[in-house]
Coordinates of C-alpha atoms in Angstrom, one line a residue:
X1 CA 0.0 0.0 0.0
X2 CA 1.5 3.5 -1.1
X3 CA 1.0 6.2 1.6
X4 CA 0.0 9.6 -0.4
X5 CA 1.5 12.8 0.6
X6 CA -0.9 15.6 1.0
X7 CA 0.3 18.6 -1.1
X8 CA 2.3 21.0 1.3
X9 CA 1.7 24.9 0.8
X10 CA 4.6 26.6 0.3
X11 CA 6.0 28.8 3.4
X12 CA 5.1 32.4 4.6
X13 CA 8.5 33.6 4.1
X14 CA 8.6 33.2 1.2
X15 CA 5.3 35.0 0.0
X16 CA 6.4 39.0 -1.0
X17 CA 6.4 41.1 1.7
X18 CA 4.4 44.3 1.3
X19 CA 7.2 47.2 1.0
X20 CA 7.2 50.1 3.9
X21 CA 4.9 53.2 2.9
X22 CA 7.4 56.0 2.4
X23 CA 5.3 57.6 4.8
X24 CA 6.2 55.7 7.2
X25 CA 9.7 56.1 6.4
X26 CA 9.5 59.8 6.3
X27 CA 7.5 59.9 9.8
X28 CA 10.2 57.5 11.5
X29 CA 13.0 59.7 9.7
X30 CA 11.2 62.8 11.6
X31 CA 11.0 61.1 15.0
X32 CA 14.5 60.0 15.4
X33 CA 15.5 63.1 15.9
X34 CA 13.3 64.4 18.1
X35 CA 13.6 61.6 20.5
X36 CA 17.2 61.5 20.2
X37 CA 17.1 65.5 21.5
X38 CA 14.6 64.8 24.1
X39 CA 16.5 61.8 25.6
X40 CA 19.5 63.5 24.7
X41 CA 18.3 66.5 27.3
X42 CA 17.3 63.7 29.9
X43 CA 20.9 62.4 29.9
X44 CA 22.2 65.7 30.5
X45 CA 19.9 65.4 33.8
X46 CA 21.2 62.4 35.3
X47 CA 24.8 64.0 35.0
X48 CA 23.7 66.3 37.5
X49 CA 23.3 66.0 41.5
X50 CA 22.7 64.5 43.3
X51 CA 24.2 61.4 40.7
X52 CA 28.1 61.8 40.2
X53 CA 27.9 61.2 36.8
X54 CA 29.3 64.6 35.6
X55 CA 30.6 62.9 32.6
X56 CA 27.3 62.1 30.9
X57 CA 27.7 65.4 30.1
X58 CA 29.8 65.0 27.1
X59 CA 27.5 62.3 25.6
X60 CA 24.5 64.2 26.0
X61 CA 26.2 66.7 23.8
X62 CA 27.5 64.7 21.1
X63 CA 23.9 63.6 20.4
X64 CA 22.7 66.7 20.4
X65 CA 25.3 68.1 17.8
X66 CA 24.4 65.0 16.0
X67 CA 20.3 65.7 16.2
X68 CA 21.3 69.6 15.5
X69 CA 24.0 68.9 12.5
X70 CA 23.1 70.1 9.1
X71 CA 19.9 71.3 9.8
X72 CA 17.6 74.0 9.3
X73 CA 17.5 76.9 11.9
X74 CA 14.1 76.5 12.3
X75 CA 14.8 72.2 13.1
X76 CA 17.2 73.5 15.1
X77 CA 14.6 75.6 17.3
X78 CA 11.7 72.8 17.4
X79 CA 15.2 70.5 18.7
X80 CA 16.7 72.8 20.9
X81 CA 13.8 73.0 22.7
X82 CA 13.0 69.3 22.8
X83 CA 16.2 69.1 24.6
X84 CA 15.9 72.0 26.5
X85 CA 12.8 70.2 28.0
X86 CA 14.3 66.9 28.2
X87 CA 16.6 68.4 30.6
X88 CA 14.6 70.8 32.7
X89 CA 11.8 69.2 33.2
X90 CA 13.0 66.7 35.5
X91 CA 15.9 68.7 36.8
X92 CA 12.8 71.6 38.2
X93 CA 10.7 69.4 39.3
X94 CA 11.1 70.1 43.0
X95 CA 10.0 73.6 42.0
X96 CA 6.2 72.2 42.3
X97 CA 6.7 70.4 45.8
X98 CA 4.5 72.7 47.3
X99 CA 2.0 74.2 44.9
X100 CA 1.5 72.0 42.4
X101 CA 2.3 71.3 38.7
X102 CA 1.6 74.4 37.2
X103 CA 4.3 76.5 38.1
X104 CA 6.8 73.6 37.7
X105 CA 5.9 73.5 33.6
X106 CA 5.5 76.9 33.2
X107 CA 9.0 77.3 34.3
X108 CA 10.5 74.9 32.7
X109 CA 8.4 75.7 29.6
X110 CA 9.9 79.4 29.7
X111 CA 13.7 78.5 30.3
X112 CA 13.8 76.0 27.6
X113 CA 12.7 78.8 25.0
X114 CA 16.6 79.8 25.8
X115 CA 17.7 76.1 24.9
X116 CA 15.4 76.0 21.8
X117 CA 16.8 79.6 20.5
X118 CA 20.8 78.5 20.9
X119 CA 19.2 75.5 19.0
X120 CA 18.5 77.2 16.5
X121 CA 22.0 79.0 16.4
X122 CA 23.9 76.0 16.6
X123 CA 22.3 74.3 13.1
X124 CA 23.1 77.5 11.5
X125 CA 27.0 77.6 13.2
X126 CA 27.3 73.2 12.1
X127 CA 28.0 74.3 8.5
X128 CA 31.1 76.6 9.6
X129 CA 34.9 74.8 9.9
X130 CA 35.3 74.4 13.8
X131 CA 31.5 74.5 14.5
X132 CA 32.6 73.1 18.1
X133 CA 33.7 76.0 19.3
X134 CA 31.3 78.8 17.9
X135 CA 28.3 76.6 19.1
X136 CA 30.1 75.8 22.7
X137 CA 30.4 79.7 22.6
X138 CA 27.0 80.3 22.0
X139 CA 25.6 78.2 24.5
X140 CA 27.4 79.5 27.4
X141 CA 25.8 82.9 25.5
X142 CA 22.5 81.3 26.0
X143 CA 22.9 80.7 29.8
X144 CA 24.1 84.3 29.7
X145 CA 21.1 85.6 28.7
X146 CA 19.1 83.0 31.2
X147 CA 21.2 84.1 34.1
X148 CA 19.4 88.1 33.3
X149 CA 15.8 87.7 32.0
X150 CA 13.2 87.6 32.6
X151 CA 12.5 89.1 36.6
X152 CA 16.6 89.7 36.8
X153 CA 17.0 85.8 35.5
X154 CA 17.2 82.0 36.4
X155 CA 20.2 80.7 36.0
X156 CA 20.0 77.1 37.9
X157 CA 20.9 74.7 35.2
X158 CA 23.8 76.1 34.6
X159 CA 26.2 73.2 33.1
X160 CA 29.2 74.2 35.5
X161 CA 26.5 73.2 38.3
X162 CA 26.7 69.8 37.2
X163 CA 30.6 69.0 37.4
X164 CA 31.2 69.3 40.9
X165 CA 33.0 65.9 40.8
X166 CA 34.3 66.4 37.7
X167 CA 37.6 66.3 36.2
X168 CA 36.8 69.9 34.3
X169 CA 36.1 71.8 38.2
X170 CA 39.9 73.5 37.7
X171 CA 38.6 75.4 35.2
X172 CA 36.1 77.6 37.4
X173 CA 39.1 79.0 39.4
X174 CA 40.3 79.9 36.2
X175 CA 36.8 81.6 34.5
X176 CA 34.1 80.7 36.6
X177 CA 31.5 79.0 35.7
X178 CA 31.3 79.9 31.6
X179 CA 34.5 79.0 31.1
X180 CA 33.7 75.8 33.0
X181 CA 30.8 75.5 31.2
X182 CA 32.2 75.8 28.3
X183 CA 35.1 73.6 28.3
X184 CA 32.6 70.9 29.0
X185 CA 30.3 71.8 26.1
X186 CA 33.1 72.3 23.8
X187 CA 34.2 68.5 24.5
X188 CA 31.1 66.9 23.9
X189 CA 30.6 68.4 20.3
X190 CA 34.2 67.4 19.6
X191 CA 33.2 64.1 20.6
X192 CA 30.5 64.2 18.0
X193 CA 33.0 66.0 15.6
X194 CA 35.5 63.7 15.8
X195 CA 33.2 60.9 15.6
X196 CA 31.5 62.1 12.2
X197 CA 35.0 63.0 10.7
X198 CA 36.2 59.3 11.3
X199 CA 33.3 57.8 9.8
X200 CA 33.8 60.4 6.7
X201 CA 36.8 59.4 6.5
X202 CA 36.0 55.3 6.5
X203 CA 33.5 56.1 3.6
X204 CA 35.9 58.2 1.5
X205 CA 39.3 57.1 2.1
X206 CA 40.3 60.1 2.3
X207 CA 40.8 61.9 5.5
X208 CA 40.4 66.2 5.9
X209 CA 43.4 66.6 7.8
X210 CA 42.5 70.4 8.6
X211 CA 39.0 69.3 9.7
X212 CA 40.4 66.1 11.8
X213 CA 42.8 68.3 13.5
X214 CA 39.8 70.8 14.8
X215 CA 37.8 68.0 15.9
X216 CA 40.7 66.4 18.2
X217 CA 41.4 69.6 19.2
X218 CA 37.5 70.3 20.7
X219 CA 38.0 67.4 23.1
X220 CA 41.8 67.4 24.1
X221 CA 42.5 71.7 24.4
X222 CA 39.3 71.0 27.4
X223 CA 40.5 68.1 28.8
X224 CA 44.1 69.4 28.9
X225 CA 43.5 72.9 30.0
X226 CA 41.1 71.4 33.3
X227 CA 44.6 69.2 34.1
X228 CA 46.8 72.4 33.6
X229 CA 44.7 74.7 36.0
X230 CA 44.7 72.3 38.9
X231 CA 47.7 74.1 40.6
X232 CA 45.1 77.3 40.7
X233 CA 43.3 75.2 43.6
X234 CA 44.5 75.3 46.8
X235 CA 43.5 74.5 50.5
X236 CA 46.7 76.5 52.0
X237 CA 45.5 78.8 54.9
X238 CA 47.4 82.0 53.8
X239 CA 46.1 83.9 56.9
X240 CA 45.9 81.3 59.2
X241 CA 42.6 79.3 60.2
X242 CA 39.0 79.7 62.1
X243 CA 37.0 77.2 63.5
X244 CA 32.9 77.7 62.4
X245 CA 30.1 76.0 64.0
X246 CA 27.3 75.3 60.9
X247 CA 23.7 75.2 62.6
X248 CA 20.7 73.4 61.5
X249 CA 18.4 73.2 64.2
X250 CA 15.5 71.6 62.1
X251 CA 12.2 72.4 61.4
X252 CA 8.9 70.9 62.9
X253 CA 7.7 69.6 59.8
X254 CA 8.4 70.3 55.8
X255 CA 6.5 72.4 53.2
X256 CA 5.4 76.2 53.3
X257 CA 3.6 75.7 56.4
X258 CA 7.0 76.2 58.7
X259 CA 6.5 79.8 58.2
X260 CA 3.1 79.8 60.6
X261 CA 5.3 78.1 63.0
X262 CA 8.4 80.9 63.1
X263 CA 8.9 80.2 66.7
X264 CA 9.2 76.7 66.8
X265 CA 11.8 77.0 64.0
X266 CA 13.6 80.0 66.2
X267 CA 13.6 78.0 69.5
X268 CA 14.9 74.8 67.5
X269 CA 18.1 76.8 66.5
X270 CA 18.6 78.7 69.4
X271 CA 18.4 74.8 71.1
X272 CA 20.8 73.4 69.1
X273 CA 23.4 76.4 69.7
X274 CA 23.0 75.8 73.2
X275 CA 23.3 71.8 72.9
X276 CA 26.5 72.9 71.4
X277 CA 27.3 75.4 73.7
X278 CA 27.1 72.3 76.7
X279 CA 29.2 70.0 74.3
X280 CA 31.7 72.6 74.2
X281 CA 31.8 73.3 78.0
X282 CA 32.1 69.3 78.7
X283 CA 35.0 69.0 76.2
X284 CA 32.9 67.0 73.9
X285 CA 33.3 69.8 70.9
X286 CA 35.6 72.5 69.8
X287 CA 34.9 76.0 70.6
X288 CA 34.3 77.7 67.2
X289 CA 35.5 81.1 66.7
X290 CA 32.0 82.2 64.7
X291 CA 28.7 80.4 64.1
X292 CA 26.5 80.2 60.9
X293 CA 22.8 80.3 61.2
X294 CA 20.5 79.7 58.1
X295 CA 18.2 81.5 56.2
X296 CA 14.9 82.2 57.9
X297 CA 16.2 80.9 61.0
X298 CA 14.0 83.8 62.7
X299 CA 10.8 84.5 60.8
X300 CA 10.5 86.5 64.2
X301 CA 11.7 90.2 63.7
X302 CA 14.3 90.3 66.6
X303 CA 14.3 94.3 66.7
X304 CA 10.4 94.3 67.1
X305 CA 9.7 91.2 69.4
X306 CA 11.5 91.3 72.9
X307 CA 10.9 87.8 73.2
X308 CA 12.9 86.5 69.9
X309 CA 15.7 88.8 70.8
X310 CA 15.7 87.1 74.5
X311 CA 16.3 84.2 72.7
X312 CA 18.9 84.8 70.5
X313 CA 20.7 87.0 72.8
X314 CA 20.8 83.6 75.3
X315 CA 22.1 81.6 72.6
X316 CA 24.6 83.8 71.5
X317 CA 26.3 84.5 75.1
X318 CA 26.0 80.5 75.8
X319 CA 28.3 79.8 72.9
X320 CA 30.6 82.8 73.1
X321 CA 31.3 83.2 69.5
X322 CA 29.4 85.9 67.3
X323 CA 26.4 84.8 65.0
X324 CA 25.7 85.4 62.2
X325 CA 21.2 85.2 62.3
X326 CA 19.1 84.9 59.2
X327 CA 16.3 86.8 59.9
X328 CA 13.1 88.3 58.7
X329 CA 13.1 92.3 59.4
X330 CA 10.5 94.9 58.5
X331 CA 11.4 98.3 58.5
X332 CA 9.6 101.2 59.9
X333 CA 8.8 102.2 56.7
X334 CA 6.8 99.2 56.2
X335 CA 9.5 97.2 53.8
X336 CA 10.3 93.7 54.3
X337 CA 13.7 91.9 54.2
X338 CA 15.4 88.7 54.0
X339 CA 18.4 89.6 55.9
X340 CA 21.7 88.0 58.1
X341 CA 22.3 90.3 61.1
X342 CA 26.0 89.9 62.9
X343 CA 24.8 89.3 66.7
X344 CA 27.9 89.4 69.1
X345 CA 28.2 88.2 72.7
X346 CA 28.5 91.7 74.4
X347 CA 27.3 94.3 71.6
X348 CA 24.3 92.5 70.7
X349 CA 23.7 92.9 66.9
X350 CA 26.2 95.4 65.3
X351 CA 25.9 94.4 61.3
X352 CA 22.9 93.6 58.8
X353 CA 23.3 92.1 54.8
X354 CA 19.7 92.0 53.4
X355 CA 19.5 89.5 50.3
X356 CA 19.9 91.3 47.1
X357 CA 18.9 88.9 44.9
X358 CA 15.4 87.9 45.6
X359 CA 13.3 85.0 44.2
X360 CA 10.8 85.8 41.9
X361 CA 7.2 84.0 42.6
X362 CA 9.1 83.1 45.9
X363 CA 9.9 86.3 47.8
X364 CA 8.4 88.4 45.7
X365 CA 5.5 88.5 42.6
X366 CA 6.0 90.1 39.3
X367 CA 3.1 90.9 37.8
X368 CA 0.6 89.7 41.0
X369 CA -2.5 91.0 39.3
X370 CA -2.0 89.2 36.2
X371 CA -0.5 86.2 37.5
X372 CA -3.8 86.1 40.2
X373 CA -5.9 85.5 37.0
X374 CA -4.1 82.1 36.6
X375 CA -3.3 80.9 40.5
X376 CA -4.5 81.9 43.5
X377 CA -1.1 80.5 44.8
X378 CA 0.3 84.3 44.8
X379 CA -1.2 85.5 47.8
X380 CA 0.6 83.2 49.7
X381 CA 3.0 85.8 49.1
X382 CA 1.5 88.4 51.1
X383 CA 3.9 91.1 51.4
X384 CA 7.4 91.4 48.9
X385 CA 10.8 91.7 49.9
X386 CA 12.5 94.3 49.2
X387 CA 15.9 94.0 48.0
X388 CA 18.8 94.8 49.6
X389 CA 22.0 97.0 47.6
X390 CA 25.0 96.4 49.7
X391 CA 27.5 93.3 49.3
X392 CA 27.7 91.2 52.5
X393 CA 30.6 91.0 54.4
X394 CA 30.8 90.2 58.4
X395 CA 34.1 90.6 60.1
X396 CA 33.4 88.1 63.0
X397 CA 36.4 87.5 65.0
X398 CA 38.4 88.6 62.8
X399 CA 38.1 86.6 59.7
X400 CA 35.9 88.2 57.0
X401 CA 33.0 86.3 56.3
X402 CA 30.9 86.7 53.0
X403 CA 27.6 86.1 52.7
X404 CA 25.4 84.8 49.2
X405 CA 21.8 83.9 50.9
X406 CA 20.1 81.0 49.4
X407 CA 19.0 81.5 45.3
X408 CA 22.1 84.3 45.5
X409 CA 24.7 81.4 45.3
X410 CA 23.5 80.8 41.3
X411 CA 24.7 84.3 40.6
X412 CA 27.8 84.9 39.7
X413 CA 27.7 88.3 40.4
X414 CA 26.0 87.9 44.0
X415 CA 29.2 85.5 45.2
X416 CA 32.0 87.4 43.5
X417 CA 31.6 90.6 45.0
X418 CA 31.9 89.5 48.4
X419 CA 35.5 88.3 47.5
X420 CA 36.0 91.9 45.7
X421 CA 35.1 93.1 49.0
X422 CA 37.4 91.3 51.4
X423 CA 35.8 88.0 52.2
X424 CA 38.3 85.3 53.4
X425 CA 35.7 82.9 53.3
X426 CA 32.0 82.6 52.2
X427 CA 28.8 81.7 54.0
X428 CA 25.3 80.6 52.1
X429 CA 22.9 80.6 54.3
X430 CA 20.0 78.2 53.0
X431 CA 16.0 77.4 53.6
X432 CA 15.4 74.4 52.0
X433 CA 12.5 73.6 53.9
X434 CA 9.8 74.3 51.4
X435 CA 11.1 72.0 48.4
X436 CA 10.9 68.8 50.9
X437 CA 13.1 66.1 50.4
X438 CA 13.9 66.4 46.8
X439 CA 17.4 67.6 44.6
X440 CA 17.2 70.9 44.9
X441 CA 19.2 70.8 47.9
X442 CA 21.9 68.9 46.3
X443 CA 21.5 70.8 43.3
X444 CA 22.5 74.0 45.6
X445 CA 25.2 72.5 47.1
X446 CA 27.2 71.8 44.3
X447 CA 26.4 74.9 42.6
X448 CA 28.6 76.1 46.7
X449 CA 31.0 73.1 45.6
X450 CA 31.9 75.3 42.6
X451 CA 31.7 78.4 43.9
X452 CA 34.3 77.3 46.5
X453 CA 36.6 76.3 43.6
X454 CA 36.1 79.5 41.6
X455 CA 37.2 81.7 44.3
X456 CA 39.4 79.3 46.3
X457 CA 37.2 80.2 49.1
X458 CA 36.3 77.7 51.9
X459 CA 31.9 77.8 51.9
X460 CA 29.8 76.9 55.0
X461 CA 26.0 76.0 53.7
X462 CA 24.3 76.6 57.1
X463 CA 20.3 74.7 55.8
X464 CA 17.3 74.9 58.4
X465 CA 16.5 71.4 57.3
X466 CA 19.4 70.0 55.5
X467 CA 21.9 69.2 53.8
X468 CA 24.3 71.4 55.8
X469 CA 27.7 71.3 54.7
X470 CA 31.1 72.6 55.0
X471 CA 33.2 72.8 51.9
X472 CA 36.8 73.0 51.5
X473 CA 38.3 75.5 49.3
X474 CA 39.2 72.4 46.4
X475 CA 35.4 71.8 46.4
X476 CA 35.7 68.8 48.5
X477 CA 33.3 68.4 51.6
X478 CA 34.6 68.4 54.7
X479 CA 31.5 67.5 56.4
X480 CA 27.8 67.6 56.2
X481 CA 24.2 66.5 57.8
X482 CA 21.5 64.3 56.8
X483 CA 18.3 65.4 56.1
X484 CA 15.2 66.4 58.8
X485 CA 17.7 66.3 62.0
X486 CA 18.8 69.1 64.4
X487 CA 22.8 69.1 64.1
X488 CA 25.6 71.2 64.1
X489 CA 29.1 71.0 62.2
X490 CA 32.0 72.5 63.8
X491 CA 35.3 72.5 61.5
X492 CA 38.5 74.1 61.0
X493 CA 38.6 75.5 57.6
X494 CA 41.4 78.2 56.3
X495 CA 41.3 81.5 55.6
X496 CA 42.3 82.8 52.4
X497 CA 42.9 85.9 50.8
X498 CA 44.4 85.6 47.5
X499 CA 42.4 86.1 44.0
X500 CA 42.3 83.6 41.4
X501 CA 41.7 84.8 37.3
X502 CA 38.3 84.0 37.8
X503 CA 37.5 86.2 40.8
X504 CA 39.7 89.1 39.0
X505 CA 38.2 88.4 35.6
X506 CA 34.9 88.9 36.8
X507 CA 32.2 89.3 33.2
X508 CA 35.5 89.0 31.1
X509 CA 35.4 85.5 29.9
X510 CA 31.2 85.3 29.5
X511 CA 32.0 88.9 27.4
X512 CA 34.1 86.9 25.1
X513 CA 32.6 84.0 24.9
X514 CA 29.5 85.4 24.0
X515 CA 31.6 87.9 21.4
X516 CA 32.9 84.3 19.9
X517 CA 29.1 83.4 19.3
X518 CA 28.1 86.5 18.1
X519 CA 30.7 86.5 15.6
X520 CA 30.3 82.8 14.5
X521 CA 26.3 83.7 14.2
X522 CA 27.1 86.6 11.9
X523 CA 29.9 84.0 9.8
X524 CA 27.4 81.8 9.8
X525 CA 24.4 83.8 8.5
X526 CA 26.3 85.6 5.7
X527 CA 27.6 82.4 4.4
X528 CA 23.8 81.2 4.4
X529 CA 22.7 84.2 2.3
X530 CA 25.8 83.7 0.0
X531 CA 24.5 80.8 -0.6
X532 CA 21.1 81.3 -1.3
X533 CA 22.2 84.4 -3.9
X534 CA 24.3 81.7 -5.8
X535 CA 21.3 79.3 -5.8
X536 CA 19.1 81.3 -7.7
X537 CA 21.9 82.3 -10.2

């Protein structure tokens, strides 16, 4: 018997396959980018604190001269600000702790307008020789013009914030933070640079030797010049050494409601000081020569109530040192500050700084009537701070302290000036209590890390709630608190009086680089329009 073979169809595979629309194609080509930029700006997030993974950085950047390469001005915009989002988003997020969403996106919606308009520059500047370096320029322009407008600017996000642990930190002693900034931008477009002249090369066979040398040149003249301004940093104690006490007495609970309990927040700093003050008598800690309040330590007026200035006053003579009190004062005139006020053991309080930068939608409201149409949020905000016009500068047993409150250490300006003006080392005061338990503390205190390095100052970062810290003047921290405890930190730190380039340069290096865009822009748009008269010959 012959078995019979049913007939067997023939397989799937090998059936045509229906060809991809083009439309598809063209939709997937128009994506790539897009999501390339935005995850681009997300890994330029995670290279920031509290993550140690500064060097991110330069990847981030090499995508986004890869996304940005070539293109339109106007691809560049819709890009930039893709990645401009991609990065703030996430990093601003603790900007909506307390009231909500809304002001989180608008914020972050606003700053990356900035990102999307250097976006924009940056595919016009990709079709000059040595685009690295004109679009590193213009970036640095870019967080320029963020650091001024609008409401005198925001200039958190700065990339120099984000290299606290990196190998580029030299640099800021050298041009503060845009030169920093720079160096670090700069590298991660060489990357890209270097990568695309290779592969040019592999498809060619030939190799642009003039080109090639630029790219190299965009990642080694950074890397290089960070390793040749290491000897600008230096701990030394040129006049000698003081030992600061760092409070943070702690709040009673997180959020914007601390401020309705101003005296439980006074009387848990004014115990802590004297929990110190009995650690000192019994040997257990070392007397400090000055001590460091925070910001808003007393919401109580001490020159109006008699009862906070008791209280102070018996803090102050248990621990012998002077104090340096962040207070809230109003004056007769009816204006309202955020001020530090110098309390000594037998004079009582003999010096004032009032905060000269002030947070907008924080301290006080732009537009209130305008901005009441969309949140009711802004009368939370009763009353606006006035701002103060006098750099900060205690002399407080003899070593000069300066003082950048809170939001003042992102300004260059704000931190430099006490230097100019004599400061051996530099205190920021801090109320972190309102943004809870997310970055934005860390954020901060890298941004002192920095600062610490571009001035070769030691910084104390006295927080209500934490993290407290005391930096060295190499960036490195000394010590520091946890989060949500009553604690002090009493350290030895030097005093230092010497100037690096950065702190005599001052503007000078943002000037130029933002000269180097401007000129690169105006290269860059003239060669476009020579262009475009040849085309239509």
């Amino acid at each position: 018997m012959t078995a019979t073979t049913a007939p067997v169809d023939e397989p799937d595979q090998l059936a045509p396959q229906p060809a991809q629309s083009p439309r598809a194609l063209r939709v997937l080509r128009r994506l790539a980018p897009a999501a390339a930029a935005a995850l681009a700006g997300v890994l330029l997030y995670v290279s920031f604190p509290p993550r140690t993974l500064w060097w991110l950085a330069l990847p981030a950047f090499a995508v986004l001269a890869g996304c940005l390469h070539g293109r339109t001005w106007k691809a560049g915009l819709g890009l930039g600000y893709l990645f401009g989002l991609g990065f703030l988003l996430p990093l601003l997020v603790w900007t909506g702790v307390e009231v909500g969403p809304g002001p989180w996106l608008a914020l972050a919606a606003v700053e990356a307008v900035f990102v999307a308009l250097v976006g924009a520059g940056t595919a016009l500047l990709s079709r000059l020789p040595g685009y690295p370096l004109w679009a590193a320029a213009l970036w640095i322009a870019g967080e320029a013009a963020r650091a001024r407008v609008p409401f005198s600017g925001f200039p958190w996000g700065k990339i120099a914030f984000g290299q606290a642990d990196g190998v580029f930190l030299p640099l800021a002693a050298l041009g503060g933070t845009p030169v920093l900034g720079f160096a670090v931008v700069l590298c991660g477009y060489g990357l890209y640079e270097t990568v695309r002249q290779v592969r040019a090369a592999r498809g060619s066979g030939e190799v642009r030797r003039g080109a090639a040398v630029a790219a190299l040149l965009s990642v080694l003249v950074p890397v290089g010049g960070a390793f040749a301004a290491r000897p600008l940093v230096s701990n030394d104690a040129e006049d000698g050494t003081t030992t600061i006490a760092a409070i943070q007495g702690n709040v009673p609970r997180a959020g914007l409601g601390f401020n309705a309990q101003r005296r439980a927040v006074l009387d848990h700093h004014v115990r802590e000081t004297e929990r110190l003050a009995a650690a000192v008598k019994a040997g257990k800690a070392e007397q400090p020569d000055l001590v460091l309040w925070p910001e808003n330590s007393s919401d109580i007026d001490p020159f109006t109530n008699p009862d906070a200035r008791h209280e102070i006053e018996d803090a102050v003579e248990a621990i012998g040192a002077p104090v340096s009190v962040g207070g809230v004062v109003e004056t007769k005139g009816g204006k309202l500050y955020n001020e530090q006020i110098l309390w000594d053991p037998q004079k009582g309080p003999t010096d004032t700084y009032d905060k000269r930068q002030i947070q907008p939608f924080g301290e006080y409201i732009p537009l209130r009537g305008l901005i009441r149409v969309f949140s009711s949020d802004v009368d939370r905000v009763r009353q606006d701070f006035s701002r103060g016009d006098e750099p900060g500068v205690f002399t407080m047993a003899g070593a000069e302290v300066g003082l950048a409150t809170c939001y003042e250490a992102a300004f260059d300006w704000a931190v430099r000036d006490t230097v100019t003006h004599g400061a051996q080392l530099i205190s920021v005061p801090s109320n972190n209590a309102t943004f809870d338990r997310s970055e934005m503390t860390y954020q901060q205190l890298a941004m002192s890390r920095v600062r610490a390095v571009e001035h070769s100052r030691a910084v104390a970062v006295p927080v209500t709630s934490g993290v407290s810290a005391v930096i060295m003047p190499d960036g490195a921290v000394k010590a520091r608190t946890t989060w949500y405890t009553a604690d002090s930190l009493v350290e030895e730190v030097p005093l230092r009086s010497s100037r690096t380039p950065a702190t005599r340069l001052g503007v000078l290096p943002e000037g130029v680089l933002v000269l180097i865009a401007a000129g690169g822009l105006g290269c860059a748009v003239t060669s476009a329009a020579r262009s475009r008269r040849a085309a239509r010959r």
